[in-house]
Amino acid sequence: PGPIGFYIRRYYYKIRCKSVGSNVFIDVGVHFIGYENISLDNFVYIDKYCLITALSKLEIGKRVHVGSFSIIHAGINGEIKISDYVGLSANTKMYSSVDKNVKDKRLTGPMILDSEKVPRGKPIILEKDSWIGPNCLILPGVKIGYGAIISPFTIIKKNINPLSIVD
């Protein structure tokens, strides 16, 4: 914990991740999966107890804040790009890959064989200066435009125009 912990974690993640810029702060309890697919630009702050899974490419731009208890899942065939100056409030959930409900196939779970699942992955893009309120859910194939504001407790399943306010 504390300032020394931030330095130790930054050094550790610089070794493990694809790239980590300067002044990146990763707080306690953050869990990464798929280090080799994660790129963090300068001045990224990932708050306490976030889960970040990168089975596909995950890019986080400069001066981005990821709020506490957020989940970012860049699933199979579903890259996620978070542009510069984006704010993700606490409990934001982003899933770029989900399972399709298909006859004679099963929905996901750790005990289900990959051959029995039908994943559907599409990229998620958050453009510069967008802000996501607390407890939002962003689903695959969504592009949130420049400067858009998403109100708390919103489920985003379609594209959001630039400078829009979604409530």
Tab-separated table of C-alpha atoms in Angstrom:
chain	number	residue	atom	x	y	z
A	1	PRO	CA	0.000	0.000	0.000
A	2	GLY	CA	0.910	3.656	-0.227
A	3	PRO	CA	3.363	5.436	-2.534
A	4	ILE	CA	5.951	2.654	-2.364
A	5	GLY	CA	3.317	0.117	-3.422
A	6	PHE	CA	2.435	2.234	-6.478
A	7	TYR	CA	6.077	2.258	-7.587
A	8	ILE	CA	6.507	-1.472	-7.048
A	9	ARG	CA	3.304	-2.299	-8.938
A	10	ARG	CA	4.220	0.048	-11.816
A	11	TYR	CA	7.606	-1.641	-12.157
A	12	TYR	CA	6.017	-5.106	-12.004
A	13	TYR	CA	3.399	-4.292	-14.669
A	14	LYS	CA	5.999	-2.654	-16.939
A	15	ILE	CA	7.680	-6.048	-17.079
A	16	ARG	CA	4.458	-8.062	-17.541
A	17	CYS	CA	2.252	-5.917	-19.817
A	18	LYS	CA	2.688	-5.162	-23.510
A	19	SER	CA	3.379	-1.513	-22.657
A	20	VAL	CA	3.035	0.785	-19.653
A	21	GLY	CA	3.592	4.543	-19.921
A	22	SER	CA	4.955	6.929	-17.325
A	23	ASN	CA	3.071	7.903	-14.178
A	24	VAL	CA	0.724	4.913	-14.310
A	25	PHE	CA	-0.920	4.188	-10.957
A	26	ILE	CA	-2.359	0.760	-10.250
A	27	ASP	CA	-3.992	0.552	-6.843
A	28	VAL	CA	-4.231	-2.423	-4.493
A	29	GLY	CA	-6.373	-5.442	-5.364
A	30	VAL	CA	-6.287	-4.926	-9.155
A	31	HIS	CA	-6.202	-8.241	-11.020
A	32	PHE	CA	-5.002	-8.594	-14.626
A	33	ILE	CA	-5.426	-11.564	-16.968
A	34	GLY	CA	-3.721	-11.510	-20.382
A	35	TYR	CA	-0.857	-9.138	-19.621
A	36	GLU	CA	0.627	-9.521	-23.101
A	37	ASN	CA	-2.474	-7.852	-24.648
A	38	ILE	CA	-2.629	-4.826	-22.312
A	39	SER	CA	-1.283	-1.371	-23.228
A	40	LEU	CA	-1.513	1.501	-20.734
A	41	ASP	CA	-0.558	5.033	-21.826
A	42	ASN	CA	0.757	7.831	-19.568
A	43	PHE	CA	-1.097	8.938	-16.425
A	44	VAL	CA	-3.528	5.990	-16.258
A	45	TYR	CA	-5.037	5.373	-12.826
A	46	ILE	CA	-6.668	2.008	-12.181
A	47	ASP	CA	-8.453	2.235	-8.862
A	48	LYS	CA	-8.851	-0.423	-6.179
A	49	TYR	CA	-10.195	-3.930	-6.808
A	50	CYS	CA	-10.674	-3.838	-10.597
A	51	LEU	CA	-10.657	-6.966	-12.776
A	52	ILE	CA	-9.111	-6.532	-16.206
A	53	THR	CA	-9.195	-9.468	-18.618
A	54	ALA	CA	-7.536	-9.123	-22.035
A	55	LEU	CA	-7.997	-12.175	-24.228
A	56	SER	CA	-7.877	-9.679	-27.138
A	57	LYS	CA	-6.103	-6.348	-27.395
A	58	LEU	CA	-6.886	-3.787	-24.674
A	59	GLU	CA	-5.612	-0.226	-25.112
A	60	ILE	CA	-6.101	2.433	-22.452
A	61	GLY	CA	-5.157	5.983	-23.477
A	62	LYS	CA	-3.540	8.739	-21.483
A	63	ARG	CA	-5.117	10.405	-18.451
A	64	VAL	CA	-7.784	7.708	-18.042
A	65	HIS	CA	-9.288	6.836	-14.676
A	66	VAL	CA	-10.856	3.412	-14.105
A	67	GLY	CA	-13.022	3.561	-10.974
A	68	SER	CA	-13.023	1.026	-8.146
A	69	PHE	CA	-14.611	-2.395	-8.618
A	70	SER	CA	-14.804	-2.041	-12.425
A	71	ILE	CA	-14.589	-4.993	-14.803
A	72	ILE	CA	-13.077	-4.661	-18.272
A	73	HIS	CA	-13.269	-7.870	-20.324
A	74	ALA	CA	-11.678	-7.790	-23.777
A	75	GLY	CA	-12.910	-11.205	-24.834
A	76	ILE	CA	-12.102	-13.354	-27.837
A	77	ASN	CA	-12.415	-11.332	-31.082
A	78	GLY	CA	-13.444	-8.269	-29.088
A	79	GLU	CA	-10.781	-5.626	-28.718
A	80	ILE	CA	-11.365	-2.675	-26.384
A	81	LYS	CA	-9.943	0.788	-27.009
A	82	ILE	CA	-10.376	3.446	-24.339
A	83	SER	CA	-9.174	6.773	-25.759
A	84	ASP	CA	-7.530	9.677	-23.930
A	85	TYR	CA	-9.219	11.556	-21.062
A	86	VAL	CA	-11.995	8.984	-20.521
A	87	GLY	CA	-13.497	8.535	-17.073
A	88	LEU	CA	-14.937	5.187	-15.989
A	89	SER	CA	-16.790	5.530	-12.689
A	90	ALA	CA	-16.963	2.862	-9.996
A	91	ASN	CA	-18.564	-0.476	-10.870
A	92	THR	CA	-18.420	0.052	-14.636
A	93	LYS	CA	-18.650	-3.235	-16.532
A	94	MET	CA	-17.444	-3.658	-20.129
A	95	TYR	CA	-17.759	-6.978	-21.961
A	96	SER	CA	-16.598	-7.184	-25.584
A	97	SER	CA	-17.441	-10.877	-25.815
A	98	VAL	CA	-20.526	-12.751	-24.659
A	99	ASP	CA	-22.019	-16.136	-25.460
A	100	LYS	CA	-24.847	-16.502	-27.944
A	101	ASN	CA	-27.866	-18.528	-26.972
A	102	VAL	CA	-27.920	-21.230	-29.662
A	103	LYS	CA	-29.828	-24.505	-29.737
A	104	ASP	CA	-27.768	-27.457	-28.484
A	105	LYS	CA	-25.020	-25.146	-27.165
A	106	ARG	CA	-24.365	-23.897	-23.657
A	107	LEU	CA	-23.792	-20.493	-22.159
A	108	THR	CA	-20.427	-19.721	-20.617
A	109	GLY	CA	-18.951	-20.980	-17.418
A	110	PRO	CA	-15.601	-22.277	-16.270
A	111	MET	CA	-16.751	-25.899	-16.441
A	112	ILE	CA	-18.176	-25.729	-20.000
A	113	LEU	CA	-15.957	-26.935	-22.848
A	114	ASP	CA	-15.083	-24.344	-25.507
A	115	SER	CA	-16.547	-26.657	-28.168
A	116	GLU	CA	-19.944	-26.378	-26.443
A	117	LYS	CA	-20.023	-22.547	-26.435
A	118	VAL	CA	-20.694	-20.003	-29.187
A	119	PRO	CA	-18.864	-16.773	-28.299
A	120	ARG	CA	-19.805	-13.483	-29.946
A	121	GLY	CA	-17.099	-10.848	-29.802
A	122	LYS	CA	-17.219	-7.320	-31.155
A	123	PRO	CA	-14.951	-4.364	-30.382
A	124	ILE	CA	-15.792	-1.633	-27.886
A	125	ILE	CA	-14.499	1.892	-28.491
A	126	LEU	CA	-14.716	4.776	-26.034
A	127	GLU	CA	-13.716	7.975	-27.784
A	128	LYS	CA	-11.833	10.877	-26.237
A	129	ASP	CA	-13.381	12.837	-23.343
A	130	SER	CA	-16.307	10.465	-22.784
A	131	TRP	CA	-17.535	9.820	-19.258
A	132	ILE	CA	-19.255	6.689	-17.962
A	133	GLY	CA	-21.331	7.016	-14.786
A	134	PRO	CA	-21.323	4.531	-11.912
A	135	ASN	CA	-22.780	1.034	-12.321
A	136	CYS	CA	-23.023	1.110	-16.135
A	137	LEU	CA	-22.847	-1.939	-18.398
A	138	ILE	CA	-21.307	-1.669	-21.879
A	139	LEU	CA	-21.992	-4.584	-24.232
A	140	PRO	CA	-20.096	-5.814	-27.347
A	141	GLY	CA	-19.981	-3.758	-30.545
A	142	VAL	CA	-20.544	-0.357	-28.925
A	143	LYS	CA	-18.839	2.892	-29.888
A	144	ILE	CA	-19.275	5.767	-27.449
A	145	GLY	CA	-18.617	9.039	-29.256
A	146	TYR	CA	-16.397	11.967	-28.362
A	147	GLY	CA	-17.481	13.780	-25.206
A	148	ALA	CA	-20.541	11.593	-24.584
A	149	ILE	CA	-21.861	11.341	-21.031
A	150	ILE	CA	-23.514	8.143	-19.804
A	151	SER	CA	-25.738	8.477	-16.726
A	152	PRO	CA	-25.449	6.030	-13.818
A	153	PHE	CA	-27.095	2.578	-14.041
A	154	THR	CA	-27.303	2.618	-17.861
A	155	ILE	CA	-26.990	-0.436	-20.113
A	156	ILE	CA	-25.310	0.527	-23.391
A	157	LYS	CA	-26.041	-1.881	-26.255
A	158	LYS	CA	-25.878	0.483	-29.249
A	159	ASN	CA	-23.586	3.259	-30.459
A	160	ILE	CA	-23.731	6.655	-28.752
A	161	ASN	CA	-23.298	9.809	-30.824
A	162	PRO	CA	-20.591	12.370	-29.994
A	163	LEU	CA	-21.498	14.949	-27.310
A	164	SER	CA	-24.659	13.014	-26.358
A	165	ILE	CA	-26.054	12.705	-22.859
A	166	VAL	CA	-27.626	9.302	-22.241
A	167	ASP	CA	-29.932	8.933	-19.262
